[in-house]
Amino acid sequence: AGLTADNGKIYLSHTIGSVYSLDATNGKTFWRQGNLGYRLLTVPLPLSNVVAVGDLEGYIHLLSQDDGSFVGRTQLGSKPIMSLVAGTNNQFFAQSRDGNIYAVTYK
């Protein structure tokens, strides 16, 4: 569904709902989070120590960059999240299908 790179790692969301962390030099898989099946995930957004992905039900999922485990989740609305953009000071922005833009702060 989409990929992004940060600090020598590639973060990939697959169309069936898995999120991967791969080594950018050799493609080795660091981890796979497979518990977001068929949720039409956004392109992953790497942040300071987490990776954020949005889904079709309006949820934002935060995954640990270390092992892909869930470290947070919040629902912004009922419409699909279309994109995520990094901000500053532990903040990022999410846009939903109905045009709403949300500022999300994480710890």
PDB file of N, CA, C and O in Angstrom, residues 27-78:
ATOM      1  N   GLY A  27      17.313  -5.549   2.647  1.00  0.00           N
ATOM      2  CA  GLY A  27      15.934  -6.021   2.613  1.00  0.00           C
ATOM      3  C   GLY A  27      15.542  -6.976   3.725  1.00  0.00           C
ATOM      4  O   GLY A  27      14.416  -7.451   3.769  1.00  0.00           O
ATOM      5  N   LYS A  28      16.461  -7.255   4.655  1.00  0.00           N
ATOM      6  CA  LYS A  28      16.165  -8.158   5.780  1.00  0.00           C
ATOM      7  C   LYS A  28      14.999  -7.597   6.598  1.00  0.00           C
ATOM      8  O   LYS A  28      14.921  -6.407   6.866  1.00  0.00           O
ATOM      9  N   THR A  29      14.104  -8.481   7.009  1.00  0.00           N
ATOM     10  CA  THR A  29      12.968  -8.070   7.825  1.00  0.00           C
ATOM     11  C   THR A  29      13.383  -7.954   9.290  1.00  0.00           C
ATOM     12  O   THR A  29      13.864  -8.915   9.881  1.00  0.00           O
ATOM     13  N   PHE A  30      13.212  -6.760   9.866  1.00  0.00           N
ATOM     14  CA  PHE A  30      13.445  -6.573  11.304  1.00  0.00           C
ATOM     15  C   PHE A  30      12.233  -7.067  12.088  1.00  0.00           C
ATOM     16  O   PHE A  30      12.365  -7.745  13.084  1.00  0.00           O
ATOM     17  N   TRP A  31      11.032  -6.672  11.649  1.00  0.00           N
ATOM     18  CA  TRP A  31       9.808  -7.139  12.280  1.00  0.00           C
ATOM     19  C   TRP A  31       8.633  -7.013  11.326  1.00  0.00           C
ATOM     20  O   TRP A  31       8.699  -6.316  10.319  1.00  0.00           O
ATOM     21  N   ARG A  32       7.552  -7.703  11.683  1.00  0.00           N
ATOM     22  CA  ARG A  32       6.289  -7.651  10.949  1.00  0.00           C
ATOM     23  C   ARG A  32       5.156  -7.577  11.956  1.00  0.00           C
ATOM     24  O   ARG A  32       5.108  -8.370  12.894  1.00  0.00           O
ATOM     25  N   GLN A  33       4.260  -6.620  11.773  1.00  0.00           N
ATOM     26  CA  GLN A  33       3.052  -6.530  12.589  1.00  0.00           C
ATOM     27  C   GLN A  33       1.892  -6.968  11.694  1.00  0.00           C
ATOM     28  O   GLN A  33       1.526  -6.270  10.748  1.00  0.00           O
ATOM     29  N   GLY A  34       1.320  -8.134  11.990  1.00  0.00           N
ATOM     30  CA  GLY A  34       0.296  -8.702  11.137  1.00  0.00           C
ATOM     31  C   GLY A  34      -1.121  -8.632  11.688  1.00  0.00           C
ATOM     32  O   GLY A  34      -2.017  -9.276  11.148  1.00  0.00           O
ATOM     33  N   ASN A  35      -1.338  -7.850  12.746  1.00  0.00           N
ATOM     34  CA  ASN A  35      -2.654  -7.813  13.388  1.00  0.00           C
ATOM     35  C   ASN A  35      -3.531  -6.650  12.948  1.00  0.00           C
ATOM     36  O   ASN A  35      -4.404  -6.219  13.695  1.00  0.00           O
ATOM     37  N   LEU A  36      -3.298  -6.142  11.736  1.00  0.00           N
ATOM     38  CA  LEU A  36      -4.130  -5.061  11.204  1.00  0.00           C
ATOM     39  C   LEU A  36      -4.751  -5.483   9.873  1.00  0.00           C
ATOM     40  O   LEU A  36      -4.906  -4.691   8.956  1.00  0.00           O
ATOM     41  N   GLY A  37      -5.113  -6.746   9.788  1.00  0.00           N
ATOM     42  CA  GLY A  37      -5.583  -7.336   8.546  1.00  0.00           C
ATOM     43  C   GLY A  37      -6.749  -6.610   7.892  1.00  0.00           C
ATOM     44  O   GLY A  37      -7.726  -6.272   8.550  1.00  0.00           O
ATOM     45  N   TYR A  38      -6.593  -6.347   6.605  1.00  0.00           N
ATOM     46  CA  TYR A  38      -7.635  -5.800   5.742  1.00  0.00           C
ATOM     47  C   TYR A  38      -8.203  -4.474   6.244  1.00  0.00           C
ATOM     48  O   TYR A  38      -9.385  -4.208   6.085  1.00  0.00           O
ATOM     49  N   ARG A  39      -7.347  -3.639   6.820  1.00  0.00           N
ATOM     50  CA  ARG A  39      -7.788  -2.343   7.342  1.00  0.00           C
ATOM     51  C   ARG A  39      -7.415  -1.186   6.415  1.00  0.00           C
ATOM     52  O   ARG A  39      -7.582  -0.042   6.769  1.00  0.00           O
ATOM     53  N   LEU A  40      -6.917  -1.481   5.218  1.00  0.00           N
ATOM     54  CA  LEU A  40      -6.557  -0.460   4.228  1.00  0.00           C
ATOM     55  C   LEU A  40      -5.681   0.631   4.850  1.00  0.00           C
ATOM     56  O   LEU A  40      -6.069   1.788   4.964  1.00  0.00           O
ATOM     57  N   LEU A  41      -4.498   0.252   5.235  1.00  0.00           N
ATOM     58  CA  LEU A  41      -3.593   1.119   5.969  1.00  0.00           C
ATOM     59  C   LEU A  41      -2.988   2.214   5.100  1.00  0.00           C
ATOM     60  O   LEU A  41      -2.800   2.042   3.898  1.00  0.00           O
ATOM     61  N   THR A  42      -2.643   3.323   5.745  1.00  0.00           N
ATOM     62  CA  THR A  42      -1.924   4.403   5.086  1.00  0.00           C
ATOM     63  C   THR A  42      -0.456   4.017   4.934  1.00  0.00           C
ATOM     64  O   THR A  42      -0.005   3.002   5.477  1.00  0.00           O
ATOM     65  N   VAL A  43       0.275   4.863   4.248  1.00  0.00           N
ATOM     66  CA  VAL A  43       1.731   4.739   4.219  1.00  0.00           C
ATOM     67  C   VAL A  43       2.211   4.948   5.660  1.00  0.00           C
ATOM     68  O   VAL A  43       1.760   5.872   6.342  1.00  0.00           O
ATOM     69  N   PRO A  44       3.106   4.112   6.164  1.00  0.00           N
ATOM     70  CA  PRO A  44       3.616   4.285   7.525  1.00  0.00           C
ATOM     71  C   PRO A  44       4.357   5.616   7.677  1.00  0.00           C
ATOM     72  O   PRO A  44       5.020   6.079   6.746  1.00  0.00           O
ATOM     73  N   LEU A  45       4.238   6.202   8.849  1.00  0.00           N
ATOM     74  CA  LEU A  45       4.927   7.447   9.166  1.00  0.00           C
ATOM     75  C   LEU A  45       5.876   7.198  10.334  1.00  0.00           C
ATOM     76  O   LEU A  45       5.431   7.064  11.476  1.00  0.00           O
ATOM     77  N   PRO A  46       7.181   7.101  10.064  1.00  0.00           N
ATOM     78  CA  PRO A  46       8.131   6.935  11.177  1.00  0.00           C
ATOM     79  C   PRO A  46       8.286   8.250  11.929  1.00  0.00           C
ATOM     80  O   PRO A  46       8.432   9.315  11.321  1.00  0.00           O
ATOM     81  N   LEU A  47       8.220   8.152  13.246  1.00  0.00           N
ATOM     82  CA  LEU A  47       8.394   9.312  14.121  1.00  0.00           C
ATOM     83  C   LEU A  47       9.582   9.017  15.022  1.00  0.00           C
ATOM     84  O   LEU A  47      10.359   8.125  14.725  1.00  0.00           O
ATOM     85  N   SER A  48       9.755   9.695  16.119  1.00  0.00           N
ATOM     86  CA  SER A  48      10.967   9.536  16.932  1.00  0.00           C
ATOM     87  C   SER A  48      11.224   8.091  17.370  1.00  0.00           C
ATOM     88  O   SER A  48      12.301   7.567  17.161  1.00  0.00           O
ATOM     89  N   ASN A  49      10.250   7.428  17.964  1.00  0.00           N
ATOM     90  CA  ASN A  49      10.442   6.050  18.414  1.00  0.00           C
ATOM     91  C   ASN A  49       9.264   5.143  18.061  1.00  0.00           C
ATOM     92  O   ASN A  49       9.182   4.027  18.519  1.00  0.00           O
ATOM     93  N   VAL A  50       8.336   5.667  17.264  1.00  0.00           N
ATOM     94  CA  VAL A  50       7.161   4.908  16.854  1.00  0.00           C
ATOM     95  C   VAL A  50       6.949   5.039  15.346  1.00  0.00           C
ATOM     96  O   VAL A  50       7.541   5.908  14.703  1.00  0.00           O
ATOM     97  N   VAL A  51       6.098   4.167  14.837  1.00  0.00           N
ATOM     98  CA  VAL A  51       5.647   4.242  13.449  1.00  0.00           C
ATOM     99  C   VAL A  51       4.125   4.355  13.511  1.00  0.00           C
ATOM    100  O   VAL A  51       3.465   3.538  14.163  1.00  0.00           O
ATOM    101  N   ALA A  52       3.565   5.374  12.869  1.00  0.00           N
ATOM    102  CA  ALA A  52       2.123   5.575  12.858  1.00  0.00           C
ATOM    103  C   ALA A  52       1.540   5.100  11.530  1.00  0.00           C
ATOM    104  O   ALA A  52       2.138   5.312  10.474  1.00  0.00           O
ATOM    105  N   VAL A  53       0.365   4.462  11.596  1.00  0.00           N
ATOM    106  CA  VAL A  53      -0.408   4.116  10.403  1.00  0.00           C
ATOM    107  C   VAL A  53      -1.878   4.413  10.698  1.00  0.00           C
ATOM    108  O   VAL A  53      -2.348   4.231  11.820  1.00  0.00           O
ATOM    109  N   GLY A  54      -2.588   4.890   9.690  1.00  0.00           N
ATOM    110  CA  GLY A  54      -4.020   5.118   9.806  1.00  0.00           C
ATOM    111  C   GLY A  54      -4.770   4.016   9.088  1.00  0.00           C
ATOM    112  O   GLY A  54      -4.189   3.296   8.267  1.00  0.00           O
ATOM    113  N   ASP A  55      -6.076   3.881   9.375  1.00  0.00           N
ATOM    114  CA  ASP A  55      -6.848   2.814   8.736  1.00  0.00           C
ATOM    115  C   ASP A  55      -8.214   3.282   8.256  1.00  0.00           C
ATOM    116  O   ASP A  55      -8.591   4.443   8.429  1.00  0.00           O
ATOM    117  N   LEU A  56      -8.978   2.357   7.681  1.00  0.00           N
ATOM    118  CA  LEU A  56     -10.259   2.670   7.069  1.00  0.00           C
ATOM    119  C   LEU A  56     -11.352   3.013   8.065  1.00  0.00           C
ATOM    120  O   LEU A  56     -12.372   3.581   7.680  1.00  0.00           O
ATOM    121  N   GLU A  57     -11.178   2.716   9.336  1.00  0.00           N
ATOM    122  CA  GLU A  57     -12.187   3.015  10.351  1.00  0.00           C
ATOM    123  C   GLU A  57     -11.868   4.282  11.133  1.00  0.00           C
ATOM    124  O   GLU A  57     -12.515   4.567  12.140  1.00  0.00           O
ATOM    125  N   GLY A  58     -10.868   5.043  10.683  1.00  0.00           N
ATOM    126  CA  GLY A  58     -10.529   6.292  11.341  1.00  0.00           C
ATOM    127  C   GLY A  58      -9.565   6.158  12.506  1.00  0.00           C
ATOM    128  O   GLY A  58      -9.352   7.106  13.250  1.00  0.00           O
ATOM    129  N   TYR A  59      -8.959   4.992  12.662  1.00  0.00           N
ATOM    130  CA  TYR A  59      -8.005   4.770  13.747  1.00  0.00           C
ATOM    131  C   TYR A  59      -6.582   5.129  13.317  1.00  0.00           C
ATOM    132  O   TYR A  59      -6.203   4.942  12.163  1.00  0.00           O
ATOM    133  N   ILE A  60      -5.813   5.590  14.284  1.00  0.00           N
ATOM    134  CA  ILE A  60      -4.363   5.742  14.161  1.00  0.00           C
ATOM    135  C   ILE A  60      -3.748   4.708  15.087  1.00  0.00           C
ATOM    136  O   ILE A  60      -4.104   4.628  16.270  1.00  0.00           O
ATOM    137  N   HIS A  61      -2.846   3.894  14.555  1.00  0.00           N
ATOM    138  CA  HIS A  61      -2.147   2.874  15.343  1.00  0.00           C
ATOM    139  C   HIS A  61      -0.687   3.301  15.461  1.00  0.00           C
ATOM    140  O   HIS A  61      -0.070   3.681  14.466  1.00  0.00           O
ATOM    141  N   LEU A  62      -0.139   3.244  16.663  1.00  0.00           N
ATOM    142  CA  LEU A  62       1.271   3.542  16.897  1.00  0.00           C
ATOM    143  C   LEU A  62       1.990   2.245  17.229  1.00  0.00           C
ATOM    144  O   LEU A  62       1.592   1.516  18.143  1.00  0.00           O
ATOM    145  N   LEU A  63       3.034   1.970  16.463  1.00  0.00           N
ATOM    146  CA  LEU A  63       3.825   0.749  16.632  1.00  0.00           C
ATOM    147  C   LEU A  63       5.226   1.111  17.087  1.00  0.00           C
ATOM    148  O   LEU A  63       5.785   2.124  16.648  1.00  0.00           O
ATOM    149  N   SER A  64       5.803   0.293  17.936  1.00  0.00           N
ATOM    150  CA  SER A  64       7.182   0.486  18.369  1.00  0.00           C
ATOM    151  C   SER A  64       8.130   0.307  17.185  1.00  0.00           C
ATOM    152  O   SER A  64       8.006  -0.669  16.437  1.00  0.00           O
ATOM    153  N   GLN A  65       9.075   1.216  17.011  1.00  0.00           N
ATOM    154  CA  GLN A  65      10.080   1.041  15.965  1.00  0.00           C
ATOM    155  C   GLN A  65      11.012  -0.119  16.272  1.00  0.00           C
ATOM    156  O   GLN A  65      11.618  -0.686  15.369  1.00  0.00           O
ATOM    157  N   ASP A  66      11.122  -0.506  17.538  1.00  0.00           N
ATOM    158  CA  ASP A  66      12.024  -1.590  17.925  1.00  0.00           C
ATOM    159  C   ASP A  66      11.528  -2.969  17.502  1.00  0.00           C
ATOM    160  O   ASP A  66      12.292  -3.776  16.986  1.00  0.00           O
ATOM    161  N   ASP A  67      10.218  -3.241  17.741  1.00  0.00           N
ATOM    162  CA  ASP A  67       9.729  -4.594  17.490  1.00  0.00           C
ATOM    163  C   ASP A  67       8.348  -4.670  16.833  1.00  0.00           C
ATOM    164  O   ASP A  67       7.820  -5.756  16.633  1.00  0.00           O
ATOM    165  N   GLY A  68       7.748  -3.529  16.527  1.00  0.00           N
ATOM    166  CA  GLY A  68       6.445  -3.522  15.861  1.00  0.00           C
ATOM    167  C   GLY A  68       5.257  -3.742  16.775  1.00  0.00           C
ATOM    168  O   GLY A  68       4.125  -3.808  16.310  1.00  0.00           O
ATOM    169  N   SER A  69       5.482  -3.833  18.069  1.00  0.00           N
ATOM    170  CA  SER A  69       4.374  -4.035  19.002  1.00  0.00           C
ATOM    171  C   SER A  69       3.521  -2.764  19.086  1.00  0.00           C
ATOM    172  O   SER A  69       3.991  -1.656  18.833  1.00  0.00           O
ATOM    173  N   PHE A  70       2.256  -2.937  19.448  1.00  0.00           N
ATOM    174  CA  PHE A  70       1.358  -1.797  19.601  1.00  0.00           C
ATOM    175  C   PHE A  70       1.721  -1.015  20.853  1.00  0.00           C
ATOM    176  O   PHE A  70       1.859  -1.591  21.931  1.00  0.00           O
ATOM    177  N   VAL A  71       1.847   0.298  20.712  1.00  0.00           N
ATOM    178  CA  VAL A  71       2.122   1.150  21.871  1.00  0.00           C
ATOM    179  C   VAL A  71       1.041   2.216  22.055  1.00  0.00           C
ATOM    180  O   VAL A  71       1.039   2.919  23.055  1.00  0.00           O
ATOM    181  N   GLY A  72       0.116   2.328  21.104  1.00  0.00           N
ATOM    182  CA  GLY A  72      -0.971   3.283  21.232  1.00  0.00           C
ATOM    183  C   GLY A  72      -1.954   3.158  20.085  1.00  0.00           C
ATOM    184  O   GLY A  72      -1.635   2.616  19.025  1.00  0.00           O
ATOM    185  N   ARG A  73      -3.168   3.660  20.350  1.00  0.00           N
ATOM    186  CA  ARG A  73      -4.211   3.634  19.327  1.00  0.00           C
ATOM    187  C   ARG A  73      -5.275   4.639  19.711  1.00  0.00           C
ATOM    188  O   ARG A  73      -5.637   4.760  20.887  1.00  0.00           O
ATOM    189  N   THR A  74      -5.768   5.376  18.715  1.00  0.00           N
ATOM    190  CA  THR A  74      -6.859   6.308  18.945  1.00  0.00           C
ATOM    191  C   THR A  74      -7.720   6.405  17.696  1.00  0.00           C
ATOM    192  O   THR A  74      -7.216   6.230  16.584  1.00  0.00           O
ATOM    193  N   GLN A  75      -9.006   6.642  17.887  1.00  0.00           N
ATOM    194  CA  GLN A  75      -9.903   6.814  16.747  1.00  0.00           C
ATOM    195  C   GLN A  75     -10.211   8.291  16.595  1.00  0.00           C
ATOM    196  O   GLN A  75     -10.672   8.946  17.524  1.00  0.00           O
ATOM    197  N   LEU A  76      -9.944   8.832  15.407  1.00  0.00           N
ATOM    198  CA  LEU A  76     -10.148  10.249  15.142  1.00  0.00           C
ATOM    199  C   LEU A  76     -11.550  10.541  14.623  1.00  0.00           C
ATOM    200  O   LEU A  76     -12.016  11.669  14.702  1.00  0.00           O
ATOM    201  N   GLY A  77     -12.203   9.573  14.076  1.00  0.00           N
ATOM    202  CA  GLY A  77     -13.539   9.729  13.510  1.00  0.00           C
ATOM    203  C   GLY A  77     -13.929   8.414  12.877  1.00  0.00           C
ATOM    204  O   GLY A  77     -13.231   7.417  13.029  1.00  0.00           O
ATOM    205  N   SER A  78     -15.025   8.413  12.125  1.00  0.00           N
ATOM    206  CA  SER A  78     -15.486   7.164  11.515  1.00  0.00           C
ATOM    207  C   SER A  78     -15.052   7.014  10.058  1.00  0.00           C
ATOM    208  O   SER A  78     -15.236   5.953   9.473  1.00  0.00           O
TER     209      SER A  78
END
